[in-house]
Amino acid sequence: MASAALIEGFERRFLAARPLPSFPWRSLEEKLKNSLDSELLLNILQKTVLHPLCVKHPPSVKYTRCFLSELIKKHEAAHTEPLDELYEALAEILSAEESTQCHRSYLLPSGNSVSLSESTAIISQGTTGLVTWEAALYLAEWAIENPATFTNRTVLELGSGAGFTGLAICKMCSPKAYLFSDCHSQVLQQLKGNILLNGFLLEPDSTAPLQPSVSTLVSPKPTVMAVQLDWDLVTTEQLSVFQPDVVIAADVLYDPEIILSLIGVLQKLSACQAHQGSPEVYIAFTIRNPDTYQMFKTELRLENSEKSIYKRETKVEGLTHCAYWTLLPPLIRQ
């Protein structure tokens, strides 16, 4: 692995706070064996702990401490020349206090980035929405590879969580309007903070449609809203305000009890836009429980007997644990 690629591998993983075992440690060891110079380690330090994004939006103290400890181990094992900056960085982090909030930053193909404030706990305040889940990353990657799906269109995201997928789409795919939503008030509060953190202005909650007129111009920044949306309580009339062209959701099917609620809200969205055609729907989730996965497909097919919402399952090449659905009503009965 070339030095530039190695450094980038560390940079991307550290900014996104990926698990430490996923880092290219073995490649680093090989590089250090062939050089007594500490320049490579200094470059890695500058692209991780000392990166401007990390200085502005730091990862968790514990994560940074563990990373630096591992980097120092590699440095000492290789017997390269001393590097004071490593130990200075460790001393600084050892004196820092841990917080319940931390940051992750993701570099986009455009050179731009998405930074998120997240909870340090996976389950926090009774919700899983305070962290970014794998399927959100996969769906964002798919969206970036298929920008025409979102360009100059109104997008509704169900269960936005920390907001990564939507922020990536807003920065890379030029939607006309993007509507983030979640049912948990604490998640919504953090979500709004992340939207502002990434340079977008939030429109006030309103009952006016997001796209009152049709335009062929691509706006540099979409209209952005964040609303509290309970799938079981929301009415067709309330949903009709949004008029989305595209509906997306990522990793919202972690509990079997949620499946019927999701199908219900998709039906309502289909019904309230019958006069202009139902929205395209893209759902991604990691298959943790095969029974939940099968139940989702079964319920979609059952609903299909009256008002079809299930058309086809499509696999995205290279994604082994993530399933995507394109739900394009009116659909053909399976």
Coordinates of C-alpha atoms in Angstrom, one line a residue:
M1 CA 0.0 0.0 0.0
A2 CA 1.4 3.4 -1.0
S3 CA 2.0 5.9 1.7
A4 CA -0.7 8.3 0.4
A5 CA -3.3 5.5 0.3
L6 CA -2.2 4.3 3.8
I7 CA -2.6 7.8 5.3
E8 CA -6.0 8.3 3.6
G9 CA -7.1 4.9 5.0
F10 CA -6.3 6.1 8.5
E11 CA -7.8 9.5 7.9
R12 CA -11.2 8.3 6.7
R13 CA -11.5 5.6 9.4
F14 CA -10.5 7.9 12.2
L15 CA -12.7 10.8 11.2
A16 CA -15.7 8.4 11.1
A17 CA -14.6 6.7 14.3
R18 CA -14.6 3.3 12.8
P19 CA -13.6 0.3 14.9
L20 CA -9.8 0.3 15.5
P21 CA -9.3 -3.3 14.2
S22 CA -10.5 -2.0 10.8
F23 CA -7.5 0.3 10.5
P24 CA -4.6 -0.8 8.1
W25 CA -2.2 -1.5 11.0
R26 CA -0.4 -4.3 9.3
S27 CA 0.4 -2.1 6.3
L28 CA 1.7 0.5 8.7
E29 CA 4.0 -2.0 10.4
E30 CA 5.4 -3.0 7.0
K31 CA 6.1 0.6 6.1
L32 CA 7.8 1.3 9.5
K33 CA 10.0 -1.7 9.1
N34 CA 11.6 -0.2 6.0
S35 CA 12.2 3.3 7.5
L36 CA 13.6 4.8 10.6
D37 CA 12.0 8.1 9.7
S38 CA 8.9 9.2 11.8
E39 CA 7.5 11.3 8.9
L40 CA 4.8 8.7 8.1
L41 CA 3.6 8.6 11.7
L42 CA 3.6 12.4 11.8
N43 CA 1.5 12.6 8.6
I44 CA -1.0 10.1 10.1
L45 CA -1.2 12.1 13.3
Q46 CA -1.9 15.3 11.3
K47 CA -4.6 13.5 9.3
T48 CA -6.3 12.0 12.3
V49 CA -6.1 13.5 15.8
L50 CA -4.7 16.8 14.6
H51 CA -7.0 17.0 11.6
P52 CA -8.9 20.4 11.4
L53 CA -12.2 18.5 11.4
C54 CA -11.3 16.6 14.6
V55 CA -10.0 19.8 16.3
K56 CA -13.4 21.5 15.5
H57 CA -15.6 18.4 16.0
P58 CA -13.7 15.9 18.2
P59 CA -14.4 12.2 18.4
S60 CA -14.9 10.6 21.8
V61 CA -12.1 11.0 24.3
K62 CA -11.9 7.3 24.9
Y63 CA -11.7 6.5 21.2
T64 CA -8.9 9.0 20.6
R65 CA -7.0 7.7 23.6
C66 CA -7.2 4.1 22.4
F67 CA -6.2 5.2 18.9
L68 CA -3.1 7.1 20.1
S69 CA -2.1 4.3 22.4
E70 CA -2.1 1.9 19.5
L71 CA -0.2 4.3 17.3
I72 CA 2.4 4.7 19.9
K73 CA 2.7 0.9 20.3
K74 CA 3.5 0.7 16.5
H75 CA 5.9 3.5 16.8
E76 CA 7.8 2.0 19.7
A77 CA 7.9 -1.5 18.2
A78 CA 9.4 -0.2 15.0
H79 CA 12.2 1.7 16.8
T80 CA 11.8 4.7 14.6
E81 CA 13.2 8.1 15.6
P82 CA 11.3 9.7 18.5
L83 CA 8.2 11.7 17.8
D84 CA 7.3 14.1 20.5
E85 CA 4.0 15.1 18.9
L86 CA 2.6 11.6 19.6
Y87 CA 3.2 11.8 23.3
E88 CA 2.1 15.5 23.5
A89 CA -1.2 14.5 21.8
L90 CA -1.7 11.6 24.3
A91 CA -0.9 13.8 27.3
E92 CA -3.5 16.3 26.1
I93 CA -6.2 13.6 25.6
L94 CA -5.5 12.0 29.0
S95 CA -6.3 15.2 30.7
A96 CA -9.6 15.7 28.7
E97 CA -13.0 14.8 30.2
E98 CA -15.2 12.3 28.5
S99 CA -18.6 13.7 27.2
T100 CA -21.9 11.9 26.5
Q101 CA -21.7 13.5 23.0
C102 CA -19.0 13.0 20.4
H103 CA -18.5 13.7 16.7
R104 CA -18.0 11.7 13.5
S105 CA -17.0 13.2 10.2
Y106 CA -17.4 11.6 6.8
L107 CA -15.4 12.8 3.8
L108 CA -17.5 13.0 0.6
P109 CA -16.3 12.4 -3.0
S110 CA -16.7 16.2 -3.7
G111 CA -14.1 17.0 -1.0
N112 CA -16.9 18.2 1.3
S113 CA -17.7 16.5 4.5
V114 CA -20.6 15.7 6.8
S115 CA -20.0 16.1 10.6
L116 CA -22.4 14.7 13.1
S117 CA -22.8 15.1 16.8
E118 CA -23.8 11.7 18.3
S119 CA -24.4 10.0 21.6
T120 CA -21.5 7.9 22.9
A121 CA -24.0 5.2 23.8
I122 CA -25.7 3.0 21.2
I123 CA -29.0 2.9 23.2
S124 CA -29.5 6.4 24.8
Q125 CA -32.6 8.0 26.3
G126 CA -34.7 5.1 25.1
T127 CA -33.9 5.4 21.4
T128 CA -31.4 4.1 18.9
G129 CA -31.7 7.2 16.8
L130 CA -28.8 9.1 18.4
V131 CA -26.1 7.3 16.5
T132 CA -25.4 6.6 12.8
W133 CA -26.1 3.0 11.7
E134 CA -24.5 1.0 8.9
A135 CA -27.5 1.0 6.6
A136 CA -27.5 4.8 6.7
L137 CA -23.9 4.8 5.4
Y138 CA -24.8 2.3 2.7
L139 CA -27.9 4.2 1.5
A140 CA -25.9 7.4 1.4
E141 CA -23.3 5.7 -0.7
W142 CA -25.9 4.4 -3.1
A143 CA -27.5 7.8 -3.3
I144 CA -24.2 9.5 -4.2
E145 CA -23.8 6.9 -7.0
N146 CA -27.4 7.6 -8.2
P147 CA -27.8 11.4 -7.9
A148 CA -30.5 11.6 -10.6
T149 CA -32.9 9.9 -8.2
F150 CA -32.8 13.0 -6.0
T151 CA -31.8 15.9 -8.1
N152 CA -34.4 18.7 -8.2
R153 CA -36.9 16.5 -6.3
T154 CA -38.6 16.6 -2.9
V155 CA -37.3 13.9 -0.6
L156 CA -38.9 12.7 2.6
E157 CA -36.8 10.6 5.0
L158 CA -38.5 8.4 7.6
G159 CA -36.5 7.9 10.8
S160 CA -33.7 10.3 10.0
G161 CA -31.8 9.6 13.2
A162 CA -28.5 11.5 13.4
G163 CA -29.1 12.8 9.9
F164 CA -26.1 11.4 7.9
T165 CA -28.0 10.0 4.9
G166 CA -30.0 13.2 4.4
L167 CA -27.1 15.5 4.8
A168 CA -25.0 13.5 2.3
I169 CA -27.8 13.7 -0.2
C170 CA -28.3 17.4 0.4
K171 CA -24.6 18.1 -0.2
M172 CA -24.1 15.7 -3.2
C173 CA -27.4 15.2 -5.0
S174 CA -29.0 18.7 -5.3
P175 CA -32.6 17.9 -4.1
K176 CA -35.1 20.7 -4.4
A177 CA -36.3 20.1 -0.9
Y178 CA -35.4 17.6 1.9
L179 CA -37.7 16.7 4.8
F180 CA -36.0 15.0 7.7
S181 CA -38.3 13.3 10.2
D182 CA -38.2 11.3 13.4
C183 CA -40.7 10.4 16.1
H184 CA -38.4 10.8 19.2
S185 CA -38.1 14.4 20.5
Q186 CA -34.5 14.0 21.7
V187 CA -33.5 12.6 18.3
L188 CA -35.2 15.4 16.6
Q189 CA -33.4 18.0 18.7
Q190 CA -30.0 16.4 17.9
L191 CA -30.9 16.1 14.3
K192 CA -31.7 19.8 14.0
G193 CA -28.4 20.6 15.6
N194 CA -26.6 18.4 13.0
I195 CA -28.4 20.1 10.1
L196 CA -27.3 23.5 11.4
L197 CA -23.8 22.1 12.1
N198 CA -23.4 21.3 8.4
G199 CA -24.4 24.7 7.1
F200 CA -28.1 24.3 6.2
L201 CA -30.8 26.6 7.3
L202 CA -34.0 25.0 8.8
E203 CA -37.3 26.2 7.5
P204 CA -39.9 26.7 10.3
D205 CA -42.5 24.0 10.7
S206 CA -45.3 24.8 8.3
T207 CA -48.4 23.4 6.8
A208 CA -47.6 24.8 3.4
P209 CA -46.3 22.4 0.7
L210 CA -42.6 22.3 0.3
Q211 CA -42.7 22.8 -3.4
P212 CA -45.5 25.2 -4.3
S213 CA -44.2 25.6 -7.9
V214 CA -42.4 23.5 -10.5
S215 CA -38.9 24.6 -11.6
T216 CA -36.3 23.0 -13.7
L217 CA -33.5 24.9 -12.0
V218 CA -31.2 23.0 -9.6
S219 CA -30.9 24.9 -6.4
P220 CA -27.4 25.1 -4.8
K221 CA -29.0 24.4 -1.4
P222 CA -32.3 22.6 -0.9
T223 CA -35.2 23.8 1.3
V224 CA -34.7 21.8 4.5
M225 CA -37.2 21.0 7.2
A226 CA -37.1 18.6 10.3
V227 CA -40.5 17.4 11.7
Q228 CA -41.7 15.1 14.3
L229 CA -43.5 12.2 12.6
D230 CA -45.2 9.3 14.4
W231 CA -46.0 6.7 11.8
D232 CA -49.0 5.4 13.8
L233 CA -50.5 8.7 14.5
V234 CA -49.9 10.7 11.4
T235 CA -52.9 11.1 9.1
T236 CA -53.1 11.0 5.3
E237 CA -54.2 14.7 5.4
Q238 CA -51.0 15.6 7.3
L239 CA -48.8 13.7 5.0
S240 CA -50.4 15.3 1.9
V241 CA -48.7 18.5 2.8
F242 CA -45.3 17.1 2.0
Q243 CA -45.9 15.8 -1.5
P244 CA -42.6 13.9 -1.8
D245 CA -41.2 12.6 -5.0
V246 CA -38.9 10.2 -3.2
V247 CA -39.2 8.6 0.3
I248 CA -36.2 6.9 1.9
A249 CA -35.5 5.1 5.2
A250 CA -32.4 3.4 6.6
D251 CA -32.2 0.8 9.3
V252 CA -35.7 1.5 10.6
L253 CA -36.7 -2.2 10.8
Y254 CA -34.7 -3.3 13.9
D255 CA -37.9 -4.3 15.7
P256 CA -40.6 -6.5 14.1
E257 CA -43.3 -4.4 15.8
I258 CA -42.3 -1.4 13.6
I259 CA -42.9 -3.3 10.3
L260 CA -46.7 -2.8 10.1
S261 CA -46.3 0.9 11.2
L262 CA -43.9 1.5 8.3
I263 CA -46.1 -0.3 5.8
G264 CA -49.0 1.8 7.1
V265 CA -47.3 5.1 6.6
L266 CA -46.2 4.1 3.1
Q267 CA -49.8 3.3 2.2
K268 CA -50.9 6.7 3.5
L269 CA -48.2 8.4 1.4
S270 CA -49.4 6.4 -1.6
A271 CA -53.1 7.3 -1.0
C272 CA -52.5 11.1 -0.5
Q273 CA -50.7 11.4 -3.8
A274 CA -52.9 9.2 -6.0
H275 CA -53.7 12.1 -8.3
Q276 CA -50.1 12.7 -9.2
G277 CA -48.5 9.3 -8.8
S278 CA -47.1 7.7 -5.7
P279 CA -43.5 8.5 -4.6
E280 CA -40.6 6.2 -5.2
V281 CA -39.5 4.5 -2.0
Y282 CA -36.0 3.3 -1.1
I283 CA -35.5 1.3 2.1
A284 CA -32.2 0.0 3.4
F285 CA -31.5 -2.1 6.4
T286 CA -28.9 -4.4 7.8
I287 CA -30.1 -8.0 8.1
R288 CA -29.5 -8.7 11.7
N289 CA -32.4 -11.1 12.2
P290 CA -33.4 -13.2 9.2
D291 CA -36.9 -13.6 10.7
T292 CA -37.5 -9.9 10.7
Y293 CA -36.2 -9.7 7.2
Q294 CA -38.6 -12.4 6.0
M295 CA -41.5 -10.9 8.0
F296 CA -41.0 -7.6 6.2
K297 CA -41.1 -9.2 2.8
T298 CA -44.1 -11.3 3.8
E299 CA -46.1 -8.4 5.1
L300 CA -45.4 -6.4 2.0
R301 CA -46.7 -9.2 -0.2
L302 CA -49.8 -9.6 2.0
E303 CA -50.6 -5.9 1.7
N304 CA -50.0 -6.3 -2.1
S305 CA -53.3 -8.2 -2.4
E306 CA -55.3 -5.0 -1.9
K307 CA -53.1 -2.0 -2.3
S308 CA -49.8 -3.1 -3.6
I309 CA -46.6 -1.4 -2.3
Y310 CA -44.1 -4.1 -3.0
K311 CA -42.5 -4.5 -6.4
R312 CA -39.0 -5.8 -6.3
E313 CA -36.0 -6.4 -4.1
T314 CA -32.7 -5.2 -5.5
K315 CA -29.2 -5.9 -4.3
V316 CA -26.6 -3.3 -4.5
E317 CA -23.3 -4.8 -5.7
G318 CA -20.7 -5.0 -3.0
L319 CA -23.1 -4.8 -0.1
T320 CA -23.4 -8.1 1.6
H321 CA -25.5 -7.3 4.6
C322 CA -27.8 -4.7 3.3
A323 CA -31.1 -5.1 1.4
Y324 CA -32.7 -2.3 -0.7
W325 CA -36.2 -2.1 -1.9
T326 CA -37.6 0.0 -4.6
L327 CA -41.3 0.5 -3.9
L328 CA -43.0 2.1 -6.9
P329 CA -46.8 2.1 -6.6
P330 CA -48.9 1.3 -8.5
L331 CA -47.3 -2.1 -8.5
I332 CA -48.0 -5.5 -10.0
R333 CA -49.2 -8.2 -7.7
Q334 CA -46.4 -10.8 -7.0

